Coordinates of C-alpha atoms in Angstrom, one line a residue:
Chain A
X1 CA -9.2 -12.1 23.7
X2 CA -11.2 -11.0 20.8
X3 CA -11.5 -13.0 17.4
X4 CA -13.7 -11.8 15.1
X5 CA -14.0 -13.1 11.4
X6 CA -15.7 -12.1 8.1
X7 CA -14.8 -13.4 4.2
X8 CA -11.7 -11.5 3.3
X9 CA -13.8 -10.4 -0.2
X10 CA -17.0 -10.7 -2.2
X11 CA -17.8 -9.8 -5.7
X12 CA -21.5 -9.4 -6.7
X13 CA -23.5 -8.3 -10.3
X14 CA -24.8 -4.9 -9.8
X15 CA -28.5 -5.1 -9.0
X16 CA -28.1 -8.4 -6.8
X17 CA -27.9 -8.8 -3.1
X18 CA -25.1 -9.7 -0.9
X19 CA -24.8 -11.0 2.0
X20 CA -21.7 -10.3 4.6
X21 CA -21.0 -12.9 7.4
X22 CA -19.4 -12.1 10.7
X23 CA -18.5 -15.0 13.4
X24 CA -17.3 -13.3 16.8
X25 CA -15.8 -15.0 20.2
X26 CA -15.3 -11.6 22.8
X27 CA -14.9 -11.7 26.2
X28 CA -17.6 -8.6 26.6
X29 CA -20.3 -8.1 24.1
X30 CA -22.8 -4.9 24.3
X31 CA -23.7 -5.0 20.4
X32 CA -22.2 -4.9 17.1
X33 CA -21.3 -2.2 14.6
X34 CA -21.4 -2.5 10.8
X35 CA -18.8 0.2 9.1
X36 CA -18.1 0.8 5.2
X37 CA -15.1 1.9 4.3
X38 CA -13.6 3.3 0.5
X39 CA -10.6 3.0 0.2
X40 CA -8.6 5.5 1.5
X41 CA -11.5 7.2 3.5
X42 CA -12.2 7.1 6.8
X43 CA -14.8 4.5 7.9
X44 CA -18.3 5.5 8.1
X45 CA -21.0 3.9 10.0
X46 CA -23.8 2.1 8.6
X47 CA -25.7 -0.2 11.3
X48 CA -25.7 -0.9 15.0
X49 CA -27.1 -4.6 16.9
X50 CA -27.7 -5.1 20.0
X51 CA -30.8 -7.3 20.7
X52 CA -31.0 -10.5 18.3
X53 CA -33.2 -10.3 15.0
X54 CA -33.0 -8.0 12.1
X55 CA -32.6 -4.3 11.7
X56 CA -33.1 -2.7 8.2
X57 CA -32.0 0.5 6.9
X58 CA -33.3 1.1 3.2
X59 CA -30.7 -0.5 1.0
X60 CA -28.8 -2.4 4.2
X61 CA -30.1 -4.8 6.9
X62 CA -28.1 -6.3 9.5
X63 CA -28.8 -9.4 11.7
X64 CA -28.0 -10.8 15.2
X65 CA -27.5 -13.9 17.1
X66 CA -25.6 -13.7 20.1
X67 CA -26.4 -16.9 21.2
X68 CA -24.5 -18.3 17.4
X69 CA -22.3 -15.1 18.2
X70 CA -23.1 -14.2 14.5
X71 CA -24.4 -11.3 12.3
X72 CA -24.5 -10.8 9.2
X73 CA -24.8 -7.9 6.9
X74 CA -27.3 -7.4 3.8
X75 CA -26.9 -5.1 1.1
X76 CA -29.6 -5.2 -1.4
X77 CA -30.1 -3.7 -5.1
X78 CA -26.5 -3.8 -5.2
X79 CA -25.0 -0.2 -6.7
X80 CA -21.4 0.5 -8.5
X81 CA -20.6 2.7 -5.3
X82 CA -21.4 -0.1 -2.9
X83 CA -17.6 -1.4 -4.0
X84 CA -15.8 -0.8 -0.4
X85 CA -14.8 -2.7 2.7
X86 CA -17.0 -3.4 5.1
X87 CA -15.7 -3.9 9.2
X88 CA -18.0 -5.5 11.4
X89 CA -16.6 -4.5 15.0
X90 CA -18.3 -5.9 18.2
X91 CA -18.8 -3.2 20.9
X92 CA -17.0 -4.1 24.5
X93 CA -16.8 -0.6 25.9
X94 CA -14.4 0.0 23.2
X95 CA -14.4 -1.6 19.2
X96 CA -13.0 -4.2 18.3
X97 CA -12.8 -4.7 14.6
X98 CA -12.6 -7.5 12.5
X99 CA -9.9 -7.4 9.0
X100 CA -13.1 -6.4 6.8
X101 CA -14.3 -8.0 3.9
X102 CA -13.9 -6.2 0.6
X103 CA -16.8 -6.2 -1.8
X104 CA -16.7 -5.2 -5.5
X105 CA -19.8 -4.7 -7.6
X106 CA -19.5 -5.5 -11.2
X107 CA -21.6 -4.3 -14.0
Chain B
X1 CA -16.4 21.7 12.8
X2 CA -19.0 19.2 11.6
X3 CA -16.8 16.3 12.0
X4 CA -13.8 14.8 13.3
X5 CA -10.5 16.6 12.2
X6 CA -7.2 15.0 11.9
X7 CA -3.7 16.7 11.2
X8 CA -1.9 16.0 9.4
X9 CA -3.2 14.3 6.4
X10 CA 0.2 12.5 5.2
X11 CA 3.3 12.7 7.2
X12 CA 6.6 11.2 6.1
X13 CA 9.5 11.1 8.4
X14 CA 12.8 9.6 8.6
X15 CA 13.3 6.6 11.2
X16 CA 14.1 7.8 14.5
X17 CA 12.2 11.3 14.5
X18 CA 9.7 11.9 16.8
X19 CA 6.1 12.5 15.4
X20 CA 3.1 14.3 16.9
X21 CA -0.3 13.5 15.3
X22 CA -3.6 15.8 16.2
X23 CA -7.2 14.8 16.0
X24 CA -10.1 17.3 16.7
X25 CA -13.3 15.5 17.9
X26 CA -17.3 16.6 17.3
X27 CA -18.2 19.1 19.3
X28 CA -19.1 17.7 22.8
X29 CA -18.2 14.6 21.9
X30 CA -16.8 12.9 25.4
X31 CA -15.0 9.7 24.4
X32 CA -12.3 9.7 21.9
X33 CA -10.7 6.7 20.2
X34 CA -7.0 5.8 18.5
X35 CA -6.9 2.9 16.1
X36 CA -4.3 1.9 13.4
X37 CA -4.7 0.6 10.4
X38 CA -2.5 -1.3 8.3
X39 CA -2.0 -1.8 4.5
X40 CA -5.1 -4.6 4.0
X41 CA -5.5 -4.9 7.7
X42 CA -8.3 -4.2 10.0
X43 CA -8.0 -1.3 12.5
X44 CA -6.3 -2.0 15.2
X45 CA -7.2 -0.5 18.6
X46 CA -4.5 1.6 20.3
X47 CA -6.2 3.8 23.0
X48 CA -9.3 5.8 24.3
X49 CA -10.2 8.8 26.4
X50 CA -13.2 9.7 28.5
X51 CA -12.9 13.2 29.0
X52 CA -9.1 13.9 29.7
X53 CA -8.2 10.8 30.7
X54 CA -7.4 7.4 29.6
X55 CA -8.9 4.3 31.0
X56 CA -7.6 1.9 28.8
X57 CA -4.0 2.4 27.0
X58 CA -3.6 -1.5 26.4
X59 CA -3.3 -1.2 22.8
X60 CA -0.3 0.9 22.7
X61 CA 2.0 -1.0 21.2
X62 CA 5.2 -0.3 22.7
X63 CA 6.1 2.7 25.3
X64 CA 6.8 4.8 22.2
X65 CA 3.6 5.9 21.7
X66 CA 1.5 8.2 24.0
X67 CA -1.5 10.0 23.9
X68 CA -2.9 13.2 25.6
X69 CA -5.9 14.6 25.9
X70 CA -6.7 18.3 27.3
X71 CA -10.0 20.2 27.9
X72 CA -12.0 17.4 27.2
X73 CA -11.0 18.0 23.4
X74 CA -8.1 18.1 21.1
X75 CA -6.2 14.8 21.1
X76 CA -2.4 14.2 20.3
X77 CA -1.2 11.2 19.4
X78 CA 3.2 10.8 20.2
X79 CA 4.8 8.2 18.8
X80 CA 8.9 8.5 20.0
X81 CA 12.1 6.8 18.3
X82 CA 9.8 5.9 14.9
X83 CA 10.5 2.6 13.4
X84 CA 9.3 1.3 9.8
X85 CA 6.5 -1.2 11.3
X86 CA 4.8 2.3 13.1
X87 CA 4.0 3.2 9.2
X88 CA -0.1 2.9 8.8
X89 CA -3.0 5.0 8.8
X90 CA -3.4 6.9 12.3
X91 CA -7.8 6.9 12.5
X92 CA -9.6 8.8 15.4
X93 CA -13.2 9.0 16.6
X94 CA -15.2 10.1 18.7
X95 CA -18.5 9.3 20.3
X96 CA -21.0 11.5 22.6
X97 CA -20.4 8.3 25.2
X98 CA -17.9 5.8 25.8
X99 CA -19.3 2.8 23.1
X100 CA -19.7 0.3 25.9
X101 CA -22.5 2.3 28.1
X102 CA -24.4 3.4 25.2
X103 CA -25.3 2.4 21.9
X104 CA -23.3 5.2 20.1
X105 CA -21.6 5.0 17.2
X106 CA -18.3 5.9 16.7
X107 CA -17.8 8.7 14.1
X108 CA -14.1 8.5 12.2
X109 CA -11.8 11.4 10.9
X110 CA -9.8 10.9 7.6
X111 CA -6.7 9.8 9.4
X112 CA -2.9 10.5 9.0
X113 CA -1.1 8.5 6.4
X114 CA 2.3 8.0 8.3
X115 CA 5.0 6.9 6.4
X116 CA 8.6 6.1 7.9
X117 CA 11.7 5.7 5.7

């Protein structure tokens, strides 16, 4: 089976960095998606993992271990419209998602 | 069109009815995906398609639902007999390969809010 498990929310100061945890037991694993989601939009994709170490995207960076089965997701210089969910799905020929953990940025 | 393209946006039906939900993938986009998503939950994996047809259908939930696929394109999602627990967010995507043979992402429509009374 799949269990995969992030912090249900976060709340951070606008400006600061947060960081996004995500534990994973699959029975496949071919890399690891990091999705935002607003609330009532459809989720958009922000980073994809597939060999261990870091892989940064201006404002976001994501990390992997597959030996700790963990990654984690960074969002720096923390900005009002940064408030959303954020899904962290691990790729086995199809995704499977974990509940997301939802992140508000305060003033 | 640009991107994925689900129909309808909100659908609200009474228990029982039969519902038919759509979803337009990218342009030559081969695998599609269903999820679900519940109020506060994560989405939830229902089926996917490579090409026309359907290798894995384990996440259906009960033999209510069914899915099609024709022409390599245009998706409907069938769900028979509706019950109150089938009310959610409907999300498709679509990807140019099936996720677990290459490193593509999956790219979402907006959904269909289905609600059952």
């Amino acid at each position: 089976g799949q269990n995969i498990d992030q912090p249900t929310e976060m709340t951070a100061t606008e400006g600061a960095i947060v960081q996004i945890n995500c534990t994973y037991q699959t029975s496949g694993f071919n890399g690891l998606f990091w999705y935002q989601q607003h609330a009532g939009e459809a989720p958009t994709f922000l980073s994809y993992n597939v060999l261990d170490g870091l892989e940064e995207k201006g404002r976001f960076s994501s990390f992997l271990s597959r030996s700790k089965g963990y990654s984690y997701l960074l969002l720096k210089e923390l900005q009002m419209k940064d408030s959303a969910s954020y899904l962290c799905a691990v790729n086995d020929y199809k995704l499977s998602f974990g509940a997301g953990t939802t992140v508000t940025v305060r003033a | 069109g640009a991107g994925v393209s689900q129909s309808p946006s909100n659908k609200v039906t009474e228990k029982g009815k039969d519902v038919e939900l759509r979803c337009d993938p990218i342009s030559g986009h081969t695998a599609l995906y269903w999820y679900r998503q519940s109020l506060g939950q994560g989405l939830e994996f229902l089926i996917y398609f490579q090409g026309n047809s359907a290798p894995d259908k384990s996440g259906l939930p009960s033999d209510r639902f069914s899915a099609e696929r024709t022409g390599g394109s245009v998706s409907t999602l069938t769900i028979q007999r509706t019950q109150q627990e089938d009310s959610a967010v409907y999300l498709c995507a679509s990807s140019l390969e099936t996720v677990g043979t290459a490193n593509q992402p999956q790219h979402f429509g907006d959904g269909t809010r289905l609600s059952i009374l």
